[in-house]
PDB file of C-alpha atoms in Angstrom:
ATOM      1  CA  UNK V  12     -15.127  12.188  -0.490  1.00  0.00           C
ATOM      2  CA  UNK V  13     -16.331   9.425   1.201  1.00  0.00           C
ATOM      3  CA  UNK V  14     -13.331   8.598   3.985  1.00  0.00           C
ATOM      4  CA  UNK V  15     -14.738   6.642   6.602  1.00  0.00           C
ATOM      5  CA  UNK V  16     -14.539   9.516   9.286  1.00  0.00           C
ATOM      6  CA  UNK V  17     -11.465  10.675   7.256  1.00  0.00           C
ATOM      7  CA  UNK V  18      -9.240  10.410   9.774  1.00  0.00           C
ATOM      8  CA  UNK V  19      -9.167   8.001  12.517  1.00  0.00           C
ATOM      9  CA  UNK V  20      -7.117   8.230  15.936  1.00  0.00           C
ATOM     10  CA  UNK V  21      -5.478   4.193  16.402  1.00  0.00           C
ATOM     11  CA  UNK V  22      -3.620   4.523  19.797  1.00  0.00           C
ATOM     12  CA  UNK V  23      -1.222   2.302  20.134  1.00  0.00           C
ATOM     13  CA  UNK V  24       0.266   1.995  23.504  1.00  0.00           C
ATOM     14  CA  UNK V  25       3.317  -0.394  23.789  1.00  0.00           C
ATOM     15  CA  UNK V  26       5.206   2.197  25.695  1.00  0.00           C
ATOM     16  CA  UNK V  27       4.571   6.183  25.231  1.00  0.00           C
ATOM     17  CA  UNK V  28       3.771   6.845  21.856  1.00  0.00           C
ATOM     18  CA  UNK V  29       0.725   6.052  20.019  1.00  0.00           C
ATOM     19  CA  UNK V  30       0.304   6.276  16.065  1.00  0.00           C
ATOM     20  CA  UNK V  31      -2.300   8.198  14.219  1.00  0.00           C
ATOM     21  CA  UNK V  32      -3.506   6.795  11.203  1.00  0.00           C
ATOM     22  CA  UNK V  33      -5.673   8.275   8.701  1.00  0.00           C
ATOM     23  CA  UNK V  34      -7.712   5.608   6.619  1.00  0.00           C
ATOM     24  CA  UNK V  35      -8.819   6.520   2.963  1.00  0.00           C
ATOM     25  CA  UNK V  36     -11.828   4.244   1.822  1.00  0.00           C
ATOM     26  CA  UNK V  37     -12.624   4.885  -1.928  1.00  0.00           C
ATOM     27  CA  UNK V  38     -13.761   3.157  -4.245  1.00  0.00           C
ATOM     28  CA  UNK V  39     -11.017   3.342  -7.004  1.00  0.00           C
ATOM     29  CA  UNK V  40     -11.846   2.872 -10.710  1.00  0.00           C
ATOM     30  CA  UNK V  41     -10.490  -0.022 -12.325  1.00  0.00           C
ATOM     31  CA  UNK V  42      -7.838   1.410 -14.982  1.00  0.00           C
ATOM     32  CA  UNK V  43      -8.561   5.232 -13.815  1.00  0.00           C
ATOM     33  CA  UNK V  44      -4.523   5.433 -12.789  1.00  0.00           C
ATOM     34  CA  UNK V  45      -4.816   9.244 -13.267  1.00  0.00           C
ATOM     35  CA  UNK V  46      -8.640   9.655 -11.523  1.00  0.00           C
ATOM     36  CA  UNK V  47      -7.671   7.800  -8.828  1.00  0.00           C
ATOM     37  CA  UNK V  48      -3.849   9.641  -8.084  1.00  0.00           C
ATOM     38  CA  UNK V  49      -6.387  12.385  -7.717  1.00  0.00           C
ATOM     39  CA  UNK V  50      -8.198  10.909  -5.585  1.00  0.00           C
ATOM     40  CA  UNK V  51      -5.491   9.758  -3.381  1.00  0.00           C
ATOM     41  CA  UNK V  52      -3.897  13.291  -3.500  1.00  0.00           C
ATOM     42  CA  UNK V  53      -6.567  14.832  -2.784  1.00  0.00           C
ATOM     43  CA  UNK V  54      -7.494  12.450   0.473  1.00  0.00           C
ATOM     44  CA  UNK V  55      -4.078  13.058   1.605  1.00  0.00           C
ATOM     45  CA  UNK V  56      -4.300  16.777   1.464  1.00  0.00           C
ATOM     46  CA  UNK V  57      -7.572  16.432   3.686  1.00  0.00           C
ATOM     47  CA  UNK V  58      -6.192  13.649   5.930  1.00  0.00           C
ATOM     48  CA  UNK V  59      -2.877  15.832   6.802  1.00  0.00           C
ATOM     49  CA  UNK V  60      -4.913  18.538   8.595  1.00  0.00           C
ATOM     50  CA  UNK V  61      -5.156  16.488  11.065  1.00  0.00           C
ATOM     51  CA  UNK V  62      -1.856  15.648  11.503  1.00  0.00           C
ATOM     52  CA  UNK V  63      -1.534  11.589  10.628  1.00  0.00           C
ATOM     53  CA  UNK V  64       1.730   9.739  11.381  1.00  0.00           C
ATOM     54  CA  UNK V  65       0.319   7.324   8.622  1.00  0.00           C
ATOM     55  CA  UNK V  66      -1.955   7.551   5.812  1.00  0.00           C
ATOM     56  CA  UNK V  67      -3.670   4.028   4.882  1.00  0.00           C
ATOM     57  CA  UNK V  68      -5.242   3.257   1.163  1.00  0.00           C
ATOM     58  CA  UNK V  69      -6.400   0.087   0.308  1.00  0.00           C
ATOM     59  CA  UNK V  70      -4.617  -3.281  -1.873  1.00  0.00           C
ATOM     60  CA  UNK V  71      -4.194  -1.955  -5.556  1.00  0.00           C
ATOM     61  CA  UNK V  72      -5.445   1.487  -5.090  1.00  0.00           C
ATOM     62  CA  UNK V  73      -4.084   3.326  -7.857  1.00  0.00           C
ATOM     63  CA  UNK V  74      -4.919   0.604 -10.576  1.00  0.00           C
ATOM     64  CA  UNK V  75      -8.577  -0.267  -8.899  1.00  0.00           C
ATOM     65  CA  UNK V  76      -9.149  -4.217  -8.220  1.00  0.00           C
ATOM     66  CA  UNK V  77      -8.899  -6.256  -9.710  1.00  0.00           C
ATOM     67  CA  UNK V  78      -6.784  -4.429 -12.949  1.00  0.00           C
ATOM     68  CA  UNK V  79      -6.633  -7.998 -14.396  1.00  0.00           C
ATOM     69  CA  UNK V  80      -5.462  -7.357 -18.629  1.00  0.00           C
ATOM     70  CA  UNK V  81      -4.899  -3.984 -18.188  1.00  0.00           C
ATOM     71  CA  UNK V  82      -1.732  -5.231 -17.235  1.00  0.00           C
ATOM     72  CA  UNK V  83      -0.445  -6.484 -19.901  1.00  0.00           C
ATOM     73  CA  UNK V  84      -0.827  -2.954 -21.826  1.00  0.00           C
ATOM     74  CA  UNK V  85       2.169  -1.423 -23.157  1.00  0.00           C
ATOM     75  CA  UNK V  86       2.418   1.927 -20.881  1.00  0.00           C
ATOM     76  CA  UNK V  87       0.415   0.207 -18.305  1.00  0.00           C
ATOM     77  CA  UNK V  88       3.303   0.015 -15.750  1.00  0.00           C
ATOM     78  CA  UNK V  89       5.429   3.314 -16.844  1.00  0.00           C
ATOM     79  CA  UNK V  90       1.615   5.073 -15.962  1.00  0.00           C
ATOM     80  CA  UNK V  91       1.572   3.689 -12.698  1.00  0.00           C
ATOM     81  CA  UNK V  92       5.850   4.320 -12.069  1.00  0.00           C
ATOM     82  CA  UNK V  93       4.751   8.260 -13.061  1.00  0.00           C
ATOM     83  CA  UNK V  94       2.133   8.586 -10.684  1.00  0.00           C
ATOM     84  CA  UNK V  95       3.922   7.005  -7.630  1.00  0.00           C
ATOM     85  CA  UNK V  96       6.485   9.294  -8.136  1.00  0.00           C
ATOM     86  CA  UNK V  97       3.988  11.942  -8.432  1.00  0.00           C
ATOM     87  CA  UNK V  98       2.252  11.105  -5.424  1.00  0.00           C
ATOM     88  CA  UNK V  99       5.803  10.976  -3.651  1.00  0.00           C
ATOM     89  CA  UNK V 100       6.792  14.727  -3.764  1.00  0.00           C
ATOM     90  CA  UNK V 101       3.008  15.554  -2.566  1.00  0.00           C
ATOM     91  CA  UNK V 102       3.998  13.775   0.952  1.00  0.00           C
ATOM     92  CA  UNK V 103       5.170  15.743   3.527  1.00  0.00           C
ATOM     93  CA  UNK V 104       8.277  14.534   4.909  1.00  0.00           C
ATOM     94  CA  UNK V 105       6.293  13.935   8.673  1.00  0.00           C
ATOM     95  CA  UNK V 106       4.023  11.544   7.044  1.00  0.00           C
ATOM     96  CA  UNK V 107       4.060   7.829   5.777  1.00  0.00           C
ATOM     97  CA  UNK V 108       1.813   6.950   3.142  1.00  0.00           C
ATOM     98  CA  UNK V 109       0.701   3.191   2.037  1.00  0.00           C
ATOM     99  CA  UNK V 110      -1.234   2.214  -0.871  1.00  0.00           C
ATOM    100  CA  UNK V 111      -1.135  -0.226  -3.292  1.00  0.00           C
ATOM    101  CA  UNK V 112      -0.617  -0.658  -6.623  1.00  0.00           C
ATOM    102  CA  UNK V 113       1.745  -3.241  -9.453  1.00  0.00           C
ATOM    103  CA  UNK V 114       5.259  -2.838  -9.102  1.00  0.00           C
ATOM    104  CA  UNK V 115       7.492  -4.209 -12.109  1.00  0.00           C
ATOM    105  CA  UNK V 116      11.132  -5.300 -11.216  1.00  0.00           C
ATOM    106  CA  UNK V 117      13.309  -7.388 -12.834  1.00  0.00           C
ATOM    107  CA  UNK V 118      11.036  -8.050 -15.806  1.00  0.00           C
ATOM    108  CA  UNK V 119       8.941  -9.408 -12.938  1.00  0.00           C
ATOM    109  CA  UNK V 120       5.080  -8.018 -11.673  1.00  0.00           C
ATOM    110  CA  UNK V 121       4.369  -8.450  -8.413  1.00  0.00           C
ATOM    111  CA  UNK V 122       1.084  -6.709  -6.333  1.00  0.00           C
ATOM    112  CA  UNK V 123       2.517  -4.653  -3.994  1.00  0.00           C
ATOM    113  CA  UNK V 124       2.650  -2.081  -1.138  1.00  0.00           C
ATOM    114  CA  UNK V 125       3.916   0.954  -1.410  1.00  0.00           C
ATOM    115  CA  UNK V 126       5.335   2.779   1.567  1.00  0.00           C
ATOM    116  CA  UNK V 127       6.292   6.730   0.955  1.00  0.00           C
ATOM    117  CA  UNK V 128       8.025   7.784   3.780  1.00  0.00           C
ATOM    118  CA  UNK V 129      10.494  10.617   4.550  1.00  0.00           C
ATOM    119  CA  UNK V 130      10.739  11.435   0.635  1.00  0.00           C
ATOM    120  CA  UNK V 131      11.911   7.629   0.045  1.00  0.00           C
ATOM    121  CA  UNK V 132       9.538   5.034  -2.114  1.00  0.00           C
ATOM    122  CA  UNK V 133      10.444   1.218  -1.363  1.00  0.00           C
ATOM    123  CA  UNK V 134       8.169  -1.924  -2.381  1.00  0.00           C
ATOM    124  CA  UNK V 135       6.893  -5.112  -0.211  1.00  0.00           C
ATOM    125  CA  UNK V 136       5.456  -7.575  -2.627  1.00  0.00           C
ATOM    126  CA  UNK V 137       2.070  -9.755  -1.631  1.00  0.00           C
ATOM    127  CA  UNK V 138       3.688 -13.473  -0.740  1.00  0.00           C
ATOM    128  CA  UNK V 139      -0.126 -14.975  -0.836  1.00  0.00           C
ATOM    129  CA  UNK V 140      -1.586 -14.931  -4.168  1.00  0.00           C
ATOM    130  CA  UNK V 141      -5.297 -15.837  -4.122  1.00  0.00           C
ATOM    131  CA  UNK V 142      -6.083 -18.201  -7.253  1.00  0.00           C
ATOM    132  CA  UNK V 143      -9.997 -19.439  -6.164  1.00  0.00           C
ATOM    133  CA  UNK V 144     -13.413 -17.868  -6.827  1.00  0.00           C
ATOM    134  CA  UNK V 145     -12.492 -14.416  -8.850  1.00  0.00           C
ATOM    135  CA  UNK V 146      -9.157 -14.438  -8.015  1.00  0.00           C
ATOM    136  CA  UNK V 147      -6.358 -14.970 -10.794  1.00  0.00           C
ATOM    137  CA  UNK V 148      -3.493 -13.287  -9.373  1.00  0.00           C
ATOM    138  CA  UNK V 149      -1.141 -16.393 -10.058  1.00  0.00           C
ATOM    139  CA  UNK V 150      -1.916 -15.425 -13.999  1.00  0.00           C
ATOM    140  CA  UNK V 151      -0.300 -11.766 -13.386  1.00  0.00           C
ATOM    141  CA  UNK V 152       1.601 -11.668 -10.585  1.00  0.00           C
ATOM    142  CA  UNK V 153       4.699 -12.925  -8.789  1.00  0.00           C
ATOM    143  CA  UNK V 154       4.290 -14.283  -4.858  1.00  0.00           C
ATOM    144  CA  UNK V 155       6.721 -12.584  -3.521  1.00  0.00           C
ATOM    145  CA  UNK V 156       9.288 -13.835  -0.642  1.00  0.00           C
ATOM    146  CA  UNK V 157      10.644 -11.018   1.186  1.00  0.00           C
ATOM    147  CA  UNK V 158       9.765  -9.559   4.598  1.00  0.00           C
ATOM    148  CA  UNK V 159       9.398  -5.713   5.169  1.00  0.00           C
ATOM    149  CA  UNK V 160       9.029  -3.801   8.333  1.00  0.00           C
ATOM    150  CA  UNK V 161       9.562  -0.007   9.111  1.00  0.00           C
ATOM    151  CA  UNK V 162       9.636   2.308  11.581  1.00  0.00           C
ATOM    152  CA  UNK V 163       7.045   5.035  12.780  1.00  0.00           C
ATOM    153  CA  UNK V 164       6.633   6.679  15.817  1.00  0.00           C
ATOM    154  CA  UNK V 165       9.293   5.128  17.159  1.00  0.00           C
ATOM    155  CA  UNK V 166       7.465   1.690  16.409  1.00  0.00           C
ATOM    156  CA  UNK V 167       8.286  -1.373  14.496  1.00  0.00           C
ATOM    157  CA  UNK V 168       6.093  -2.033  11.940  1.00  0.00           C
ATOM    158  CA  UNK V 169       5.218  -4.916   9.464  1.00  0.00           C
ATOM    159  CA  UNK V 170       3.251  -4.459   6.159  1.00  0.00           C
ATOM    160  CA  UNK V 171       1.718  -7.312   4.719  1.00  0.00           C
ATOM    161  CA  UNK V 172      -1.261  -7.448   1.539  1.00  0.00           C
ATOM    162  CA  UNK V 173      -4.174  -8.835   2.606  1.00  0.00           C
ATOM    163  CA  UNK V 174      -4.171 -12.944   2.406  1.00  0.00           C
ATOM    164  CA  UNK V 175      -0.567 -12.642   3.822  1.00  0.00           C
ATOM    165  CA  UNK V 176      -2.578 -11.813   6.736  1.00  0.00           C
ATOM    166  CA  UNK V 177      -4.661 -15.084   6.643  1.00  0.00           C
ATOM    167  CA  UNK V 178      -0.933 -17.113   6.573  1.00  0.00           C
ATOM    168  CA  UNK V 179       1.688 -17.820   9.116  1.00  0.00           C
ATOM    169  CA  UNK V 180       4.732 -17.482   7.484  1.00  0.00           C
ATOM    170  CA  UNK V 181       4.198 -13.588   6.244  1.00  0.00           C
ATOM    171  CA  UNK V 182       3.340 -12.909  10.047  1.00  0.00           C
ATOM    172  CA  UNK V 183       6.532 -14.987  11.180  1.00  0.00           C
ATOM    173  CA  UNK V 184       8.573 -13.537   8.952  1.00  0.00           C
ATOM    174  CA  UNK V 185       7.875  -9.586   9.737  1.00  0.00           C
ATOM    175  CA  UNK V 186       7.535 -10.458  13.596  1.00  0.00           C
ATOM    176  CA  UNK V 187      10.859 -12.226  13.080  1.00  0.00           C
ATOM    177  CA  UNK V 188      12.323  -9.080  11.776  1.00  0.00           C
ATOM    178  CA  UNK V 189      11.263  -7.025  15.207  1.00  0.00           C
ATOM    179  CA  UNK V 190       7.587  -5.607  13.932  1.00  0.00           C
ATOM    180  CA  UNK V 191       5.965  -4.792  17.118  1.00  0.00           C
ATOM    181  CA  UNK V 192       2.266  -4.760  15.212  1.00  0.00           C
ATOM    182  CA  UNK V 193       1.158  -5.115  11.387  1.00  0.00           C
ATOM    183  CA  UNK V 194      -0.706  -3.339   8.948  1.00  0.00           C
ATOM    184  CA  UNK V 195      -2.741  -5.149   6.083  1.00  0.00           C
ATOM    185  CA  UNK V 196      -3.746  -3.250   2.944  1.00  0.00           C
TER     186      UNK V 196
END
């Protein structure tokens, strides 16, 4: 594996806590939805020796970026559904785990976060779509509109996708809603 010092100490100190966060940087195979669950299994197994209050992966993770027509694939989505819920019972209950990956609701696909925490799976869906350069997102994806924050280590905590980053409102929005500091996938 090749985890960027597999697991890496962030201290936060707002008050008396600080969070440990283990970063996994792969390089995911576009389409590999099965290769890369192992991966990320197998990266979380490692990174939990070490005891991480959160386990980061990177935008899109379990499809590889950018999954473009594999998308449209019949079975495409129910793969990635399978896995997540897969991935979900291999999570200890003291850790949170992000990655991303395409989330299908309401007949509607969004590129999204996925935060597995305490057993529970919930969804924030990228706001900022990049359409320049190589980007098409606009062609497969929804912008979403909601904000998400969560709790860890008795911290506030807003998730965003990466260009949501780049953008006021996203930041407003989860800073609005009492995060005390952000991740970006």
């Amino acid at each position: 594996f090749n985890y960027c010092n597999l697991l890496t100490k962030l201290q936060v100190e707002m008050t008396t806590h600080s969070i440990k966060v283990g970063i996994v940087q792969e390089n995911p195979i576009v389409g590999d939805i099965s290769g890369n669950t192992v991966l990320a299994v197998k990266a979380i197994n490692e990174l939990k020796k070490g005891n991480p209050d959160i386990i980061l992966f990177t935008e899109m993770f379990l499809t590889g970026y950018p999954p473009e027509d594999l998308l449209l694939r019949e079975g495409f989505i129910d793969q990635i559904e399978q896995k997540v819920e897969f991935i979900r019972k291999q999570i200890p209950d003291s850790i949170s785990v992000i990655f991303g990956a395409p989330c299908k609701e309401s007949n509607r696909l969004y590129n999204s976060a996925y935060l597995i925490q305490h057993g529970r799976v919930r969804t924030y869906h990228k706001q900022k779509l990049p359409n320049y350069g190589v980007f098409d997102e606009k062609r497969y994806f929804e912008s979403g509109d909601g904000t998400f924050v969560f709790e860890c280590q008795n911290r506030r905590i807003g998730l965003v996708i990466c260009e949501d980053a780049w953008e006021a409102e996203p930041v407003r929005m989860a800073v609005n809603q009492g995060a005390q500091m952000l991740i970006s996938i």
